XYZ file of C-alpha atoms in Angstrom:
313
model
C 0.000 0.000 0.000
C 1.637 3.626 -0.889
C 1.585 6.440 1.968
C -0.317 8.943 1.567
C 2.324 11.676 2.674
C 5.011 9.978 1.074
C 3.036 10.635 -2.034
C 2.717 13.706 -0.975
C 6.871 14.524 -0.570
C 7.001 12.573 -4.515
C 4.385 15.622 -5.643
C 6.330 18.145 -3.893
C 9.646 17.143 -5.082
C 7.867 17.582 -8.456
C 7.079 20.687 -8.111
C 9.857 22.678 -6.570
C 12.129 20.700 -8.260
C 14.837 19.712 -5.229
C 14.918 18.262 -1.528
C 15.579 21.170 -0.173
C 13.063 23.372 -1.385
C 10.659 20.305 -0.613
C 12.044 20.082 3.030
C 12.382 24.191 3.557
C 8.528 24.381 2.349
C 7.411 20.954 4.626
C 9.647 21.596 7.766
C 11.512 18.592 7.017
C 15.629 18.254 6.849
C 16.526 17.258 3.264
C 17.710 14.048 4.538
C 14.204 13.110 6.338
C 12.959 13.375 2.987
C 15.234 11.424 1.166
C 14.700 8.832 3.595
C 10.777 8.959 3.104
C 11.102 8.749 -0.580
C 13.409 6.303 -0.176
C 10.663 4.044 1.536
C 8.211 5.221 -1.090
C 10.223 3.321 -3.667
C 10.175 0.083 -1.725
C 6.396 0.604 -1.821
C 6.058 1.207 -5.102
C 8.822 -1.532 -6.564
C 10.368 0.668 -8.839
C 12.879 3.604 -8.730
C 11.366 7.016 -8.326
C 14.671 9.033 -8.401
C 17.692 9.503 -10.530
C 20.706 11.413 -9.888
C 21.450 14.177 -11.719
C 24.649 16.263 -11.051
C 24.015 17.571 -7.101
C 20.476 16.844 -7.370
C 17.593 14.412 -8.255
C 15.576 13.720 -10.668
C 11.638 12.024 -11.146
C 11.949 8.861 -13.152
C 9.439 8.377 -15.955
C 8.077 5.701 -13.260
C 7.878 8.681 -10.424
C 5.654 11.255 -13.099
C 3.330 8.389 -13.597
C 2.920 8.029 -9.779
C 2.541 11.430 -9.660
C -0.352 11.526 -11.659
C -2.473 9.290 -9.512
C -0.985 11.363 -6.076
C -3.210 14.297 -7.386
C -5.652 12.784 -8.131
C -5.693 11.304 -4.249
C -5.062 13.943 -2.685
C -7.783 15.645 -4.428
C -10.051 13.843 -3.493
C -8.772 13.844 0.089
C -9.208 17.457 0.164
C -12.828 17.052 -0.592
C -13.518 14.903 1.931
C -11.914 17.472 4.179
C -13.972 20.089 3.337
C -17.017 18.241 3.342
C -15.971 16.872 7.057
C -15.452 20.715 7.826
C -19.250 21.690 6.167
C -20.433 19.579 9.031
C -19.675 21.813 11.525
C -22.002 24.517 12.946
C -19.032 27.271 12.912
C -16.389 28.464 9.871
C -13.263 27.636 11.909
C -9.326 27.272 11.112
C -6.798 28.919 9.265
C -7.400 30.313 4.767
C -4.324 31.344 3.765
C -4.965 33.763 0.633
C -2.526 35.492 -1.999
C -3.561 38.734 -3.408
C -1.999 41.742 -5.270
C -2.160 45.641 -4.707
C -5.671 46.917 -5.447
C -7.999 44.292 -4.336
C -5.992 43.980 -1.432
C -6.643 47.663 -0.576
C -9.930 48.431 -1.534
C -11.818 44.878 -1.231
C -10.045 42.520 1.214
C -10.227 45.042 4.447
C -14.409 45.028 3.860
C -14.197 41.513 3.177
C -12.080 40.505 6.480
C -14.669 43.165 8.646
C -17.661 40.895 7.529
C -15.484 37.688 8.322
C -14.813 39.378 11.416
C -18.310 39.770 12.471
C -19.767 36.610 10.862
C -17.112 34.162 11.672
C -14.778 35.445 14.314
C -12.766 31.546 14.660
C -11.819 31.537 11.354
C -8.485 32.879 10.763
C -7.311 34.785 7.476
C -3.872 34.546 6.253
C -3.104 37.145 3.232
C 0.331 37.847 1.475
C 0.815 40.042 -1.778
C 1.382 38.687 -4.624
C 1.212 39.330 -8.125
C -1.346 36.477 -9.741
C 1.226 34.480 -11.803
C 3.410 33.382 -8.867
C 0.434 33.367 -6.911
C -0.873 30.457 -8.825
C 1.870 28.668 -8.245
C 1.909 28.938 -4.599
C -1.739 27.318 -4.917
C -0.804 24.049 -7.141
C 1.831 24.018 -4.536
C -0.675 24.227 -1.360
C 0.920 26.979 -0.303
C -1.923 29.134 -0.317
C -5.324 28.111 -0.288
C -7.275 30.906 -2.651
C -5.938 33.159 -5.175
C -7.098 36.983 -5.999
C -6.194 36.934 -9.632
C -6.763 39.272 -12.461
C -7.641 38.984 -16.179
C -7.212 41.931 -19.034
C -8.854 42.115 -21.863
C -7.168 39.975 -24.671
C -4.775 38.148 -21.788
C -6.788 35.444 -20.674
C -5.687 33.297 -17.954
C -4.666 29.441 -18.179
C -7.626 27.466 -16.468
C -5.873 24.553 -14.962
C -8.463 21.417 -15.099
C -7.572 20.839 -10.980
C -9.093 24.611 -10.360
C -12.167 26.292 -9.501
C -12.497 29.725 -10.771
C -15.400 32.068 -9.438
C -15.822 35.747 -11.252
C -15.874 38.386 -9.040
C -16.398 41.648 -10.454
C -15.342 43.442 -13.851
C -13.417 46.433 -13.264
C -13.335 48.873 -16.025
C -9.931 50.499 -16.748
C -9.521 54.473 -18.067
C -6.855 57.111 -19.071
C -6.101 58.994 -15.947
C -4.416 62.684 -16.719
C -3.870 65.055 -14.493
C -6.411 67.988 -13.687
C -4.096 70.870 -14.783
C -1.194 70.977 -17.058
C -0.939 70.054 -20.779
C -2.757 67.176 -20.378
C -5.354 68.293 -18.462
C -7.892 68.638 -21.261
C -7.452 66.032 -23.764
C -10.707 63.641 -24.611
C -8.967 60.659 -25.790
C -5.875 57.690 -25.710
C -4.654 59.518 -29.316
C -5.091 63.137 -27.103
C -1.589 62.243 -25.143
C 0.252 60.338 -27.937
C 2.952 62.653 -26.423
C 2.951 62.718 -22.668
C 4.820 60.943 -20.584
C 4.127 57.788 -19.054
C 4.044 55.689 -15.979
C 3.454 51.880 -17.079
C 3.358 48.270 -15.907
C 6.223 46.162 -16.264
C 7.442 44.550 -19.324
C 6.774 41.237 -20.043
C 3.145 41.334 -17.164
C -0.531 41.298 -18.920
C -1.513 44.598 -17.706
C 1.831 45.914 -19.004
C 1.316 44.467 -22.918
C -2.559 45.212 -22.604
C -1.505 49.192 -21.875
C 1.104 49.081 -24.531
C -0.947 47.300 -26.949
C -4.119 50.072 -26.513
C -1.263 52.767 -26.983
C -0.649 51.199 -30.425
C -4.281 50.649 -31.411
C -4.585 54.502 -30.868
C -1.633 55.281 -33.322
C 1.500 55.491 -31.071
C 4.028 53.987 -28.580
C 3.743 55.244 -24.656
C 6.503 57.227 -23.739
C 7.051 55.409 -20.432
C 9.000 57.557 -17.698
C 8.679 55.022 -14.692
C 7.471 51.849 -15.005
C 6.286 49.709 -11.689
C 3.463 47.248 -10.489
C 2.209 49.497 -7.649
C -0.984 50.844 -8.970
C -1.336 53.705 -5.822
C 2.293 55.122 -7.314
C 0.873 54.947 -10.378
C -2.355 57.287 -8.930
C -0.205 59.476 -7.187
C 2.412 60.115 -9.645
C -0.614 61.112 -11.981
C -2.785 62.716 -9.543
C 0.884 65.250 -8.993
C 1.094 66.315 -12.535
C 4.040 63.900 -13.829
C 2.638 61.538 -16.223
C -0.402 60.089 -17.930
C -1.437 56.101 -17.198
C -4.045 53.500 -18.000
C -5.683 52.457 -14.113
C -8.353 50.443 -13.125
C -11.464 52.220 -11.318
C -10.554 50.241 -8.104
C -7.578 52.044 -7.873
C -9.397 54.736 -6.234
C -12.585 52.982 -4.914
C -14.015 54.625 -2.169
C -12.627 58.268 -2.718
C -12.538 60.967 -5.271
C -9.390 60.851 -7.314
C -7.165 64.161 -7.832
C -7.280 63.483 -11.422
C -9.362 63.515 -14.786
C -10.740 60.041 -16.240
C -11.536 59.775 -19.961
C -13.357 56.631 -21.181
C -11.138 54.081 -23.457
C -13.187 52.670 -26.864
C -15.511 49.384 -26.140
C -15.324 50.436 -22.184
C -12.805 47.262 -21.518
C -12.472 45.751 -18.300
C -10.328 43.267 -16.275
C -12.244 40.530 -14.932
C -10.845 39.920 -11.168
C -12.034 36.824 -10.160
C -10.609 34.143 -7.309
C -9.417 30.884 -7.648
C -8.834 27.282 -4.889
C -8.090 24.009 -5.871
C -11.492 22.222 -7.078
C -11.104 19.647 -3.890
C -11.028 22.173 -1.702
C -13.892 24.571 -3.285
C -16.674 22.857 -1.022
C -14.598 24.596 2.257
C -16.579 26.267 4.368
C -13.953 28.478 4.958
C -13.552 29.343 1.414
C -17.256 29.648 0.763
C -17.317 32.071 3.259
C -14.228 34.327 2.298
C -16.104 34.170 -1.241
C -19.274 35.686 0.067
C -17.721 38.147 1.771
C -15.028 39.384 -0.937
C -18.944 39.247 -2.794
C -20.779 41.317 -0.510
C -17.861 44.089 -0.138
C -17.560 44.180 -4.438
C -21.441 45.129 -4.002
C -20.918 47.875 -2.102
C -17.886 49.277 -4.014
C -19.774 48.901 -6.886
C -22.189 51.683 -5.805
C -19.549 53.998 -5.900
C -17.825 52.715 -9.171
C -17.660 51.152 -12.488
C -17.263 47.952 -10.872
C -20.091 44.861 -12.018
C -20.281 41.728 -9.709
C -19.221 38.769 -11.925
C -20.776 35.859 -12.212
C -19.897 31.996 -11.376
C -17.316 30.935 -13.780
C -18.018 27.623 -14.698
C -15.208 25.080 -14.758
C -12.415 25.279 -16.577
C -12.485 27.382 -19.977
């Protein structure tokens, strides 16, 4: 019969590659996992590892095995969550990953109605940007992602995930309210201005640069950084011009002008858990309450509910 956990340390290995990013992540010495995959071979009957230079490597034997050790350990995590349904209270620890603007504008709502409605449950959040976020969940490091989608950029749906829509956030030309650029009426208006921008080689950065071309010219980008409150406050002072998301400023009036973009686009912000682990109550209830608090932004901006997505697309 194969362990469970062992299983568990062969999917690991898989997915960060060495022992002792397995052990680091586990709490495990490198060696108390060699030794455990060790015993998973004499389980199994047939070698799991190979050495390569310093390191280790999964035999085509070990990917098979693999495989299957998802597929349990799926299933294990329903059975989890419907033990935990059972329960009268939400209770235990969510560890989420989000990035910048949700973070600021929806979580803080979100965690006040957890607060009130489920005071044992414990929330865990760390920032980070929705690619490496989604890694941290295949690697049950976190337990639900905050991720983002811009128009033209859609997301991979992995077929192990369970995606919900959360609300459509409709993205603008911010200028400033006095200079040059103060009084221009569209993207072709500030062909000329200077720029803050994403990053190269991120989705929001190639959707910004690609609606720069559509209107006839390449952005002129000054400063270029993630951090969507620099990018308010840099325009709000009078420095540059930048494509921003209405939650950027959810919940206060902006020191700024906003002109509307052709078609209206939007990102679609939606979250994301492992499909075994969708049925938590814990998740249901950070769902509903991330929910609820897009609601009430939404009175006060462009920004829609979203509906369930369903399954992978």
């Amino acid at each position: 019969m194969l362990d469970v956990h062992r299983l568990r340390l062969l999917r690991e290995l898989h997915r960060r590659g060495t022992l002792a990013a397995v052990a680091a992540a586990l709490g495990y010495s490198p060696s108390a996992v060699s030794q455990q995959l060790s015993q998973l071979e004499a389980e199994a009957g047939v070698p799991l590892l190979e050495k390569v230079g310093r390191g280790v490597a999964l035999t085509a034997a070990a990917r098979v095995l693999v495989g299957h050790a998802d597929a349990v350990l799926a299933q294990l995590e329903r059975a989890e969550a419907d033990l935990a349904a059972l329960h009268d209270d939400v209770t235990g620890t969510l560890r989420v990953a989000s990035f910048q603007s949700v973070l600021f504008v929806l979580v803080p709502a979100a965690l006040t109605r957890l607060a009130r409605s489920h005071p044992a449950l414990r929330v865990e959040i760390g920032q980070h940007e929705p690619g490496p976020a989604f890694s941290l969940l295949a690697a049950h490091d976190v337990d639900l992602v905050l991720g983002e989608e811009y128009p033209g950029y859609p997301q991979p749906r992995a077929a192990d995930a369970d995606d919900e829509d959360l609300v459509l956030d409709e993205l603008r030309l911010a200028v400033p309210r006095e200079g040059p650029w103060s009084g221009v009426r569209s993207l072709a208006d500030v062909a000329g201005a200077p720029w803050v921008v994403e990053p190269r080689g991120t989705e929001p950065g190639a959707w910004g640069v690609a609606e720069c071309r559509r209107a006839g010219f390449e952005p002129d980008a000054r400063i270029s950084s993630p951090d969507v409150l620099l990018h308010v406050r840099l325009v709000e002072t009078g420095h540059v011009v930048a494509l921003l998301p209405d939650l950027a400023w959810a919940g206060r009036r902006p020191a700024l002008r906003l002109v509307d973009l052709p078609g209206h686009p939007a990102r679609r912000l939606f979250t994301r858990v492992r499909r075994g682990a969708a049925g938590r109550p814990a998740v249901q209830a950070f769902r509903r309450a991330l929910r609820e608090a897009a609601a009430e932004v939404g009175a006060g901006v462009a920004v829609t509910p979203g509906r369930r997505a369903a399954g992978p697309r």
